[in-house]
Amino acid sequence: MPELPKAYTPRDVEGAIYERWLAADVFAPDGAGSTADPTLEPFTIIQPPPNITGSLHLGHAQRTAVEDLMIRHARMRGHRALFLPGLDHASIAAQFVLDGILAKEGESRQSLGRERYLERMHEFVARTREVMLAQQRRVGASADWGRLRYTMDEGSANAVRVAFTRLYEKDLAYRTEALVNWCPGCQTSVSDLEVVATPETGTLWTIRYHLIDPATRAPEPEATISIATTRPETILGDTAVAVHPDDPRYAAFVGRLVRIPFVERDVPIIADEVVDRAFGSGAVKITPGHDHDDHATGLRHGLPAPTILADDGTIAGTGTRFDGLDRFAARAAIVAALEASGDLVKAEPHEMVVGRCQRSNDIIEPRLKTQWFIRTRPLAARALEATRSGATRILPERFEKTWEHWLTDIRDWNVSRQLWWGHRIPAWYCPDGHVTVSSEIDGPVACATCGRPATELQQDPDIFDTWFSSGLWPFSTLGWPDPTPDYATYYPTSVMETGYDIIFFWVARMMMLGIELTGTEPFHTVYLSGLIRDPLGQKMSKTKGNVVDPLGAIDASGADALRFAVIHGATPGNDQRFGPAKPEQARNFANKLWNATRYVVGARPTSIPAGAERRLPDERHLGPAERWLLSRATATTAAVDTAVAGYAFGELTRVLYRAIWSEYCDWGLELAKVRLSDQDLPVEVREATWWALVEVLDTYLRLLHPVMPFITEVLWATLPHRASDPDLLIVARWPGVGERDPEVERAVGTLIDLVTEIRNARASARLPAADWLETLVFVPPSLGPTFEALRPAIERLARARPLRRELTPEALTAATTPGDLAIIVGGGEIEVAVRVGRPDTTSVELDRDRLEHELAEAEGYLVVVRERLANDAFVSRAPAPVVEGARAREAELDDQVAKLRDRLGL
RNA sequence: GGGCGAUUGGCUCAGUCGGUUAGAGCGCACGGUUCACAUCCGUGAGGUCACUGGUUCGAAUCCAGUAUCGCCCACCA
């Protein structure tokens, strides 16, 4: 058995332990070191593959901790537990980062060209990849590195091609010209989800358009119609003016033409119910090429939809002097020109919502493009069915409402991106405009429609939205579309864990694509974590500079502490604030556990050889303290099981923290010390005590292992093991729940109170901490044997010796002398008189204060419980056990009050 | 405009099915070098559970409403 260093230094243990796990090949469910039971169902966890763009942040560390907790628990339960690690190529995010790097070098995407740009990208991700994998290991992820996957590897690429082809064949993917969200900064379209609605104060300009005189076909100087707009530059794309059909103000205008300035185009005034009569002037300009509403209106009325913007956001193709100007410069120039011509009626501040690019923060421009879309409605319907039927459960449940809402109103998903880094869309176009979609790695041999050879076909230059490949993750990583053994064994998966912020981006897409392509829900449970915020509750972001580096926290307090801290603070779906105090608390806990183990290992009776095989404590030699410890361990195991079953991982840490620190260390070890150090006791008794300590500590190390894997592994190695135990805790078996002993728990619990009360009296009376107190005590016969068995321990812990036991309350009263401190424990069950050597007035007064305080408290509670019992409705309608409980409580308080009053001479 | 969440000691948070005296950590006060641990030990103080009303024998917990903060969704120019 390895020696334990005196001081706990996380850094020294963690790296070495990880290497041991790797060497033992225990992470893979089918690894050489696995102890999984193949007859049990496999357990697979789906982790969001982190973006390969830089380094892990604290949120990743938290995710990893929770995922690893689940996988380690399942592994110890004997399931084939698969934690498949991965990385996401993060197409647009990666390009954004790389473009930033290139900009500093004076280069750009355009200056390099597609090929060289992609080379740079491969170099970049090769570096970040290693950093990120190392970080995951540092956190302790027991992932199966042999199955590591990447969304840009050949398996993913194949899955993407096959998935898209199948969707296309079922008409679930289609190509069409539509208004897409165009980001002039990123020079690509983005999906609706990537447009962030930002409230801003803009300007609402009111502008006069001149009506056309039907006779002269020239604009009339005086007859005008006023329209309101927040984007005057779109005037250049106007093809109509609309009014409400029932608006009497404009009834006479409908059907007439107006002249659009600058482009000098005459367009009709149309009637359409889309117009809000109350807004602005009640007349609205229609720009079908650059506005979603207007586009729909344009379709209803057969209006042309000219595009007036180039990809870079400059005005183009209008034939006006504004061509070539940036959209915002053009806006200013147009406003100035209108003002000069007298057609600008007014300009007023206006609260509005602007769509900005999630990535670059540029203002998104709707514009027409021919692109690929996924028909989401039928897919969404099946995803909804899965959650409604319970086939897939979302935790916490309240997110099902959000889920329902989004999937019910879902719009088709634009998957084309005009970027370079990503999976190329496997669609080829022939000169005649035929479309051929192929899942073949080398593309089609010929046009599917007219048979033109591949050499005459052009592949779509676009790539897929990065979430398209992520959406295939649960099955593409297991070999799909091939019927591999992994796919057969581990799919559908068990739990998918992620932050609630990507429920639509990712979870919904996996569900939709998974059900469609594999015919089954990709996982049975969606566990949504909250986000980590800084101590002030702000979202962590690089620009704010409040990002906590998980490695910094690990360096300071250890990976175990970081894991404990983030799991401790986590309630599913709720955000948590994170400051340095949390890992410190967890580190202290680890330190406590370390020292407790050191004590236990060092307290081994010499009659037990160092390498002894593990034995259960001999029942016949167990004292109440040992029975209490064993019973509490069973209670703790049950509580931990309940917490795990309910995904209440924060609760799990609290249960263990309390069990280990407040019970095992504070009382269990302290009670045991007395027996272990008493050389007069038979050796069998001391051995039984020690084996009980070992048994319970072993249980707690197992229970804590999924949360704090490193330290538990190290400590466990120093304990004697059973022949059936594996070498490593990581593959050891999860503890079973045994029988509790309520009698012992109650009795020992009361005696613990006794010790606490004596300490309290000592502190209140300001008696020196080091003094031994001479004490008389009455304990009822029911507690007698337990008391006698624990008397030496109680004496030592209360520092009260001799602790003279009186056999009746009367005897105690008779033996009490004036000046003794009085203590009433457990509702009057136990009474104590503490003899103060030289009763000085101060201590007597202080003690009186304490008793009066206790009396007031007890009387307060007594009033409450009596009122309740005086209520006939309560007595007759509350369940019997509750009423009985109240009665017992009343009797107890009554007794306590009487005794306290007696002691106070009242 | 819809929807969701939060509001519990000074701070950060738990609190399952409504049921004895609402818990923890940090902080605070007082006291401690007893051979596992000062990253510690002991004792204690501190809460009308945001507010209003309701349901109930009984509400931090369920219902309705209000307030404050936060988030998500949403094509009013």
PDB file of C-alpha atoms (C1' of nucleotides) in Angstrom, chain A residues 228 276 279 293 398 401 405 411 571 577 582 585 587-588 591-592 595-596 598-599 654 661 670 673 756 759-760 853 861 871 873-874 877 879 889, chain B residues 3-6 12-15 19-21 25 30-32 34 36-37 39-45 56-57 70-77:
ATOM      1  CA  ALA A 228     -42.080  56.269 -42.964  1.00  0.00           C
ATOM      2  CA  ASP A 276     -50.889  49.087 -39.764  1.00  0.00           C
ATOM      3  CA  PHE A 279     -48.236  53.499 -37.561  1.00  0.00           C
ATOM      4  CA  ASP A 293     -42.608  41.567 -44.649  1.00  0.00           C
ATOM      5  CA  ARG A 398     -39.822  23.595 -17.723  1.00  0.00           C
ATOM      6  CA  LYS A 401     -42.419  24.554 -22.866  1.00  0.00           C
ATOM      7  CA  HIS A 405     -42.985  26.738 -28.623  1.00  0.00           C
ATOM      8  CA  ARG A 411     -39.213  27.960 -40.006  1.00  0.00           C
ATOM      9  CA  THR A 571     -29.056  23.164 -10.159  1.00  0.00           C
ATOM     10  CA  ARG A 577     -22.135  32.541  -9.930  1.00  0.00           C
ATOM     11  CA  LYS A 582     -16.056  27.998  -4.119  1.00  0.00           C
ATOM     12  CA  GLN A 585     -14.173  25.450   0.038  1.00  0.00           C
ATOM     13  CA  ARG A 587     -10.169  22.206  -1.668  1.00  0.00           C
ATOM     14  CA  ASN A 588     -10.585  22.400   2.100  1.00  0.00           C
ATOM     15  CA  ASN A 591      -7.846  18.345   2.463  1.00  0.00           C
ATOM     16  CA  LYS A 592     -10.141  17.164   5.228  1.00  0.00           C
ATOM     17  CA  ASN A 595      -6.196  13.938   6.561  1.00  0.00           C
ATOM     18  CA  ALA A 596      -9.026  11.764   7.744  1.00  0.00           C
ATOM     19  CA  ARG A 598      -4.243   9.558   6.804  1.00  0.00           C
ATOM     20  CA  TYR A 599      -5.514   9.165  10.331  1.00  0.00           C
ATOM     21  CA  ARG A 654     -24.025  18.327  -0.167  1.00  0.00           C
ATOM     22  CA  TRP A 661     -17.098  16.128   7.368  1.00  0.00           C
ATOM     23  CA  GLU A 670     -13.482  11.284  17.400  1.00  0.00           C
ATOM     24  CA  LYS A 673     -10.131   7.400  18.689  1.00  0.00           C
ATOM     25  CA  THR A 756     -22.632  19.643  22.308  1.00  0.00           C
ATOM     26  CA  ARG A 759     -19.565  22.347  25.396  1.00  0.00           C
ATOM     27  CA  ASN A 760     -22.165  25.040  24.968  1.00  0.00           C
ATOM     28  CA  HIS A 853     -32.646  31.972  26.374  1.00  0.00           C
ATOM     29  CA  TYR A 861     -42.374  26.538  20.388  1.00  0.00           C
ATOM     30  CA  ASN A 871     -57.486  23.391  16.882  1.00  0.00           C
ATOM     31  CA  ALA A 873     -59.796  20.921  12.674  1.00  0.00           C
ATOM     32  CA  PHE A 874     -56.117  20.009  12.917  1.00  0.00           C
ATOM     33  CA  ARG A 877     -58.240  16.349   9.681  1.00  0.00           C
ATOM     34  CA  PRO A 879     -53.036  12.598   9.237  1.00  0.00           C
ATOM     35  CA  ARG A 889     -43.486  17.282  20.641  1.00  0.00           C
TER      36      ARG A 889
ATOM     37  C1'   G B   3     -42.996  32.905 -22.603  1.00  0.00           C
ATOM     38  C1'   C B   4     -39.563  31.406 -18.715  1.00  0.00           C
ATOM     39  C1'   G B   5     -36.670  32.020 -14.392  1.00  0.00           C
ATOM     40  C1'   A B   6     -35.014  34.400  -9.888  1.00  0.00           C
ATOM     41  C1'   U B  12     -23.285  32.831  -2.391  1.00  0.00           C
ATOM     42  C1'   C B  13     -26.848  29.172  -2.520  1.00  0.00           C
ATOM     43  C1'   A B  14     -29.933  24.354  -0.977  1.00  0.00           C
ATOM     44  C1'   G B  15     -34.836  23.241   0.428  1.00  0.00           C
ATOM     45  C1'   G B  19     -46.396  18.482   7.799  1.00  0.00           C
ATOM     46  C1'   U B  20     -41.981  18.614  14.186  1.00  0.00           C
ATOM     47  C1'   U B  21     -37.813  23.968  15.642  1.00  0.00           C
ATOM     48  C1'   G B  25     -20.506  27.342   2.987  1.00  0.00           C
ATOM     49  C1'   C B  30     -16.211  34.373  21.447  1.00  0.00           C
ATOM     50  C1'   G B  31     -12.795  30.428  22.828  1.00  0.00           C
ATOM     51  C1'   G B  32      -8.917  26.854  21.393  1.00  0.00           C
ATOM     52  C1'   U B  34      -5.006  17.618  23.071  1.00  0.00           C
ATOM     53  C1'   A B  36      -5.520  13.289  10.951  1.00  0.00           C
ATOM     54  C1'   C B  37      -6.193  18.235   9.496  1.00  0.00           C
ATOM     55  C1'   U B  39      -6.660  24.202   4.204  1.00  0.00           C
ATOM     56  C1'   C B  40      -8.083  23.088  11.461  1.00  0.00           C
ATOM     57  C1'   C B  41     -11.228  22.383  16.225  1.00  0.00           C
ATOM     58  C1'   G B  42     -15.238  24.096  19.602  1.00  0.00           C
ATOM     59  C1'   U B  43     -19.458  27.411  20.844  1.00  0.00           C
ATOM     60  C1'   G B  44     -22.755  31.095  19.321  1.00  0.00           C
ATOM     61  C1'   A B  45     -25.417  35.245  17.051  1.00  0.00           C
ATOM     62  C1'   U B  56     -55.814  24.232   3.201  1.00  0.00           C
ATOM     63  C1'   C B  57     -56.302  21.705   9.765  1.00  0.00           C
ATOM     64  C1'   G B  70     -32.421  38.492 -15.494  1.00  0.00           C
ATOM     65  C1'   C B  71     -33.115  35.384 -19.811  1.00  0.00           C
ATOM     66  C1'   C B  72     -35.538  33.374 -24.265  1.00  0.00           C
ATOM     67  C1'   C B  73     -38.757  33.952 -28.423  1.00  0.00           C
ATOM     68  C1'   A B  74     -41.110  37.630 -31.813  1.00  0.00           C
ATOM     69  C1'   C B  75     -40.808  40.300 -39.858  1.00  0.00           C
ATOM     70  C1'   C B  76     -44.518  46.532 -37.216  1.00  0.00           C
ATOM     71  C1'   A B  77     -42.114  50.064 -41.635  1.00  0.00           C
TER      72        A B  77
END
